[in-house]
C-alpha angles and dihedrals in degrees: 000000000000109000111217130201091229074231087141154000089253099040089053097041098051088056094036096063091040094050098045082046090058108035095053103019097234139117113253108246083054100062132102133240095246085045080057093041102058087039090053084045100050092043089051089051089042087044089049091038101098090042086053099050096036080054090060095035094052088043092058096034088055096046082227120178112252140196127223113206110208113197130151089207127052106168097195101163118199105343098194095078095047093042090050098055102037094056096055104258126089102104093049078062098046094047082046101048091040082060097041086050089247125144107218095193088062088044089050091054099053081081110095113213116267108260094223108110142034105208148319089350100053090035091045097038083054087043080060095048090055095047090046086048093053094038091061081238117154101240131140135174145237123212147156099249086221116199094215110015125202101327146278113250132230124166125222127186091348090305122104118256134200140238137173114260104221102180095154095056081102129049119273103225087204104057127094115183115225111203105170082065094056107129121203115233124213124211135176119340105106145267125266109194137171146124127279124179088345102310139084130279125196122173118182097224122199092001125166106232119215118191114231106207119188129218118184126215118196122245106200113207111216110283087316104109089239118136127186139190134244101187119209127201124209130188118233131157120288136232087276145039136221110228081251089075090157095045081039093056083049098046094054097039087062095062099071094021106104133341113248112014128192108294112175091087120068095240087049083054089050096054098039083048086042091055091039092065098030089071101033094053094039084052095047109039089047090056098042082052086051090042086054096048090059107036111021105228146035107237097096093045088119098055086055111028141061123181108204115210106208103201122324095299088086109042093102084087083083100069088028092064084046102052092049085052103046099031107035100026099039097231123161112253102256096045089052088043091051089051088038090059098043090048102057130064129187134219119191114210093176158025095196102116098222091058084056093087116224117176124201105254098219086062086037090058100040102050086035110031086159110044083038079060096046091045091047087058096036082057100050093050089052090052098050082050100048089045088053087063106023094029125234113322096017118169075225097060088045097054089042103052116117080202118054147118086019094297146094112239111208105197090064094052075057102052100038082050119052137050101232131042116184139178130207110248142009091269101043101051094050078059099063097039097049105032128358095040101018104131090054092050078052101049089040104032096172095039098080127082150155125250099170105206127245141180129241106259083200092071105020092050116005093049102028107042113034097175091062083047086060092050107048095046092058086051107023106027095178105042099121095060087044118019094168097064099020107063090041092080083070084066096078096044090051087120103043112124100221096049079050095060097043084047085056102046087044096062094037091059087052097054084044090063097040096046081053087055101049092048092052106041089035110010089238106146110208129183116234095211092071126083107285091214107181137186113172116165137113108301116255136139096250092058091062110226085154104057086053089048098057092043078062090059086045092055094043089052090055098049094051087042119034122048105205097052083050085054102050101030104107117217109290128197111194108199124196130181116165141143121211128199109268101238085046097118096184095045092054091051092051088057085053102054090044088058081046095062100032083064097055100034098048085048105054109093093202103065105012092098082060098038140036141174130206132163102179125220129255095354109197137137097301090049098049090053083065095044108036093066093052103058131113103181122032106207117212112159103155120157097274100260097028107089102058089207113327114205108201081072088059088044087056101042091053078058100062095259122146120241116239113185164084120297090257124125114344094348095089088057087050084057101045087042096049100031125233090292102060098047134060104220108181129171137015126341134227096275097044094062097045088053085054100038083050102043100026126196089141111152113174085181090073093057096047083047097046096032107071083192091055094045094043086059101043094050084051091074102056099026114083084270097126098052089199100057138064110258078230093067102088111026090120094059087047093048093041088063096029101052106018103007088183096177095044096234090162092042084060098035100098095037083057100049088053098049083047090053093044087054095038088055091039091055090067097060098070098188092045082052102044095052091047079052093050091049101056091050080042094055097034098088089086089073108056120115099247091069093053092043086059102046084050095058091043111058097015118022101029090192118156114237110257108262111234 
């Protein structure tokens, strides 16, 4: 391989049509895009490599504190576009390709997406790598390197499928194993411990070893020669074998065989438990051995490194870390606690209670005999200490135990160990602090704290919308440096005529792109002079697909039916992209009855020049690079207190979307930061539905019996309406509002008409419309990454960026 500089065109391009020759034995002109591809992708590592290699050495060299970010889910999307640009060298490629006849953007696109996230964690938590990354900032993460990831979806009558996801059935041109940092992980068997000469002695008896086998991936900071790594663990045989040999290969090829798998057996608990500590104890005790190579000793683990829990999944670093200290270094229990503690920090995601993971003890202590003993002790400790404050019997002793109820509650490992606890928005993390944690916030009163999210700029605007590129490098040069005060000098030109114009076309070149999409991938045709309104997130009730989903079949009432609305709507494209769970029964149902509508809908001649449905297929990172930059309305309607920030509202919003929602997450800060008039709030807020939640009284069966709207709708699902589909189809999501109604979708129905109407009315005064759009991008800079990587650093890691 000859390893070009990228110094030139003609330099790249000579190496890059010999490489592409030898490594394939083929003439050039012969090759294909993915042959181009893996060649592109292997000069660019080789290019990086050196970087790569001078970031961990002066790491090292220079003893610097580090972060390890622990996260079972690192959305990452297609690398070969960031990397590209971040190490300088895009635009030597592209001159290179346009002479050799190629087009980059189908090479680009020979790259499947990396199988590693569901949804706003795994996207968010790859947003931060690249931040850290460009911030010089020593961070490094922590994943499963799943052979399959989520899933990849298919839809069949109208219901979600699934298919595997096998990303990795091609090379990826970024990874390097590292097998001389394997770590052997142990699982069942039983503990043997006793003292010997004074100290104690454990010893983990019968147990079944799983090797835990890395494979780095670079994280290239943004022409900075910094390189980070995102660290993948993969699951291979052990040393040693059980007499089962066949049941053991199976065992073992389940860990990093897919995220997420199916929970609600036993045997489903055990495996999601099993992954959850593969990675955690692989990543620690291969940091604690790093950590050892340099220093010497652990003693000062705490002054160099952190150990990020990102949700619940990872809090198993707490007894992890224990059990290393008090094992293997000998250290006496409350000098390797009080490391322990000043080691590990804590970010909440959610106060859904079925995201706050609890695992049956009697599975817990049988795959982790050790870390249950060391979590059975870590938890008596915590009671004598909370009854020293509270007294015996407290409420307080009883929220606050990691043991109770015959399971192990994760979130509270998380909180007694580590130093700092945060949430992901204002709201959110008042939330925390004043309700559903508040006996924590009260027994740790500095401990809490607030990191709103963000996005990276660099993804969601400078690689996925090159018109506003060209705009905001003629106003704002350095906005990509520096996107909060940069793109606010857009906010006083939100009127002018001519940024109005490029706004428009901007965004008319990006409907454009998306509308292609759809008709190829789905045949849908959509006009692009409608509003393009968007809601594209993981499919559960609180987010409120549904809601969305029945004020379709509102709209679509009033346009067969009254002849004035009909007259003044003005043309409406509705665009869905969502994956559920695939034991999530409802969820499944609600795809279902968009493609139900959609079907209708798109195929009524009479109102399908005013009203379109799309939910678009396989939604997943790449898509969402297409979509993000061609909406007009962001839809985040979430019950107010149930997204703890959300950050595709943030990617739209860059974009120059309007927000429509509920003041729930971030979009409170979009409204504080836009003012009233450039967003469309509509519902409850946050205390509202914790007053009803609290006091109850709610009956969702009045308002279908007094709102002639609400009950229309509701009849249509069960009525023959939908001529396709049995009347049968759709009786649980009947009886789910009519009879429960959790996320309050008809509390919120009216409230909702009305926001729609108000867009809807907003949209036909261009210029009213266009500032609002302007605003939003002006004000967007707040939510970048690089702002919440600081802020990190800042009040929680206090790492030095790394000096190139």
């Amino acid at each position: 391989m000859n390893y070009p500089n990228f110094k030139d065109s003609k330099t790249f391009k000579e190496a890059f049509v010999s490489n592409v020759e030898n490594k394939y034995a083929v003439k050039f002109e012969d090759s294909t895009p993915y042959q181009q591809y893996v060649v592109l992708g292997e000069m660019l590592r080789y290019h990086i490599a050196k970087d790569w290699h001078d970031t961990i050495e002066e790491t090292n060299k220079s003893k610097a504190k580090v972060v390890y970010y622990f996260s079972m889910e690192f959305l990452m999307g297609r690398m070969i576009t960031n990397n590209l640009m971040n190490a300088g060298v895009y635009n030597v490629v592209k001159e290179a390709f346009e002479e050799l006849g190629i087009d980059l953007n189908e090479v680009e696109h020979q790259e499947t997406d990396a199988g590693l996230g569901n949804g706003g964690l795994g996207r968010l938590a790859a947003c931060f790598m690249d931040s850290v990354a460009s911030l010089g900032l020593p961070v490094h993460g922590n994943c499963i390197r799943y052979r399959y990831g989520f899933f990849e979806q298919g839809v069949k009558n109208g219901y979600q499928v699934e298919h595997p996801d096998r990303w990795l059935k091609d090379v990826n041109v970024w990874e390097i194993r590292k097998d001389n940092d394997a770590v052997e992980i142990p699982f069942f068997g039983y503990i043997d411990m006793r003292t010997e000469n004074g100290k104690l002695s454990v010893k983990h008896k019968n147990a079944e070893y799983v090797k835990a086998v890395p494979y780095d991936i670079p994280i290239i900071g943004d022409n900075n020669k910094v390189v980070n790594t995102l660290r993948l663990w993969s699951a291979e045989p052990a040393s040693t074998y059980p007499d089962d040999a066949f049941g053991y290969h199976r065992a073992i090829r389940e860990i990093s065989s897919m995220l997420y798998p199916n929970d609600e057996t036993d045997e489903g608990k055990l495996l999601r438990l099993k992954q959850q500590y593969f990675f955690v104890s692989a990543g620690v005790v291969s940091a604690v051995r790093k950590h050892k190579r340099i220093h010497r000793t652990v003693k000062n683990l705490d002054k160099k490194v952190v150990f990020h829990i990102n949700d619940t999944h990872p809090a198993l670093i707490v007894p992890e870390l224990m059990r290393i200290l008090v094992d293997e270094e000998g250290l006496e229990w409350d000098q390797a606690w009080k490391i322990t503690k000043n080691c590990c920090a804590y970010t909440n995601h959610t106060i859904l209670a079925e995201a706050l993971e609890k695992w049956p003890i009697h599975l817990f202590k049988t795959l982790l005999p050790r870390i249950y003993t060391i979590t059975e002790e870590i938890n008596r400790r915590l009671l004598i200490e909370i009854a020293n404050e509270y007294g015996e019997n407290s409420h307080q002793a009883y929220q606050m135990a990691i043991l109770k109820d015959n399971r192990v509650h994760m979130a509270n490992i998380a909180i007694h160990g580590s130093f700092s606890v945060n949430g992901v928005a204002a709201l959110h993390t008042d939330i925390l602090k004043n309700i559903e944690m508040k006996v924590f916030s009260d027994y740790y009163p500095n401990k809490f704290n607030n990191k709103t999210n963000g996005i990276t700029h660099r993804r969601w605007c400078l690689h996925s919308n090159p018109e506003l590129v060209d705009i905001l490098s003629d106003i704002c040069p350095d906005w990509v440096s520096d996107p909060e005060t940069e793109l606010m000098k857009l906010y006083d030109m939100a009127n002018d005529p001519k940024l109005q114009k490029k706004f428009a076309a901007m965004k008319r070149a990006r409907k454009q792109a998306l509308a292609n999409k759809i008709y190829k991938s789905q045949g849908v045709s959509l006009d692009t002079n409608s509003i393009f309104d968007i809601q594209v997130k993981r499919l559960h009730e609180y987010k409120r697909q549904l809601m969305n989903a029945l004020h379709i079949m509102y709209v679509y009432n009033r346009l067969k039916t009254d002849a004035e609305f009909k007259a003044n709507y003005h043309p409406h494209s509705f665009i869905f992209g969502a994956k559920s769970a695939p034991g999530y029964a409802f969820a499944k149902k609600v795809i279902k009855l968009i493609n139900t509508i959609a079907d209708k809908v798109n195929n009524d001649v009479e109102t399908n020049s005013l009203l379109k449905v799309v939910f678009v297929v396989n939604y997943n990172v790449t898509y969402a690079e297409t979509i993000m930059p061609a909406a007009n309305v962001s839809e985040q309607i979430s019950t107010a207190s149930k997204e703890a920030s959300g950050t595709g509202n943030m990617k739209f919003m860059m974009n120059g979307a309007i927000t429509c929602g509920t003041l729930d997450g971030a979009n409170v800060e979009i409204r504080d930061l836009v003012g009233d008039d450039n967003i469309v709030i509509f519902g409850m807020n946050a205390d509202q539905v914790t007053s009803l939640y609290a006091n109850g009284g709610y009956k969702p069966m009045d308002i279908y019996n007094n709102d002639v709207r609400v009950r229309t709708v509701i009849d249509q699902l069960t009525n023959g309406f939908f001529e396709h589909v049995d009347k049968n189809e759709f009786n649980m999501i009947r009886d789910n509002l009519l009879y429960s109604d959790p996320y309050l979708v008809l509390k919120d129905f009216d409230s909702y008409i009305k926001a729609q109407e108000r867009i809807n009315e907003l949209y036909k005064d261009q210029k009213k419309w266009l500032a609002m759009s302007i605003i939003n991008t002006a004000k967007s800079g707040f939510f970048t990454t690089d702002r919440t990587m600081r802020q990190y650093n800042e009040d929680i890691w206090h790492v030095e960026p790394i000096k190139k």
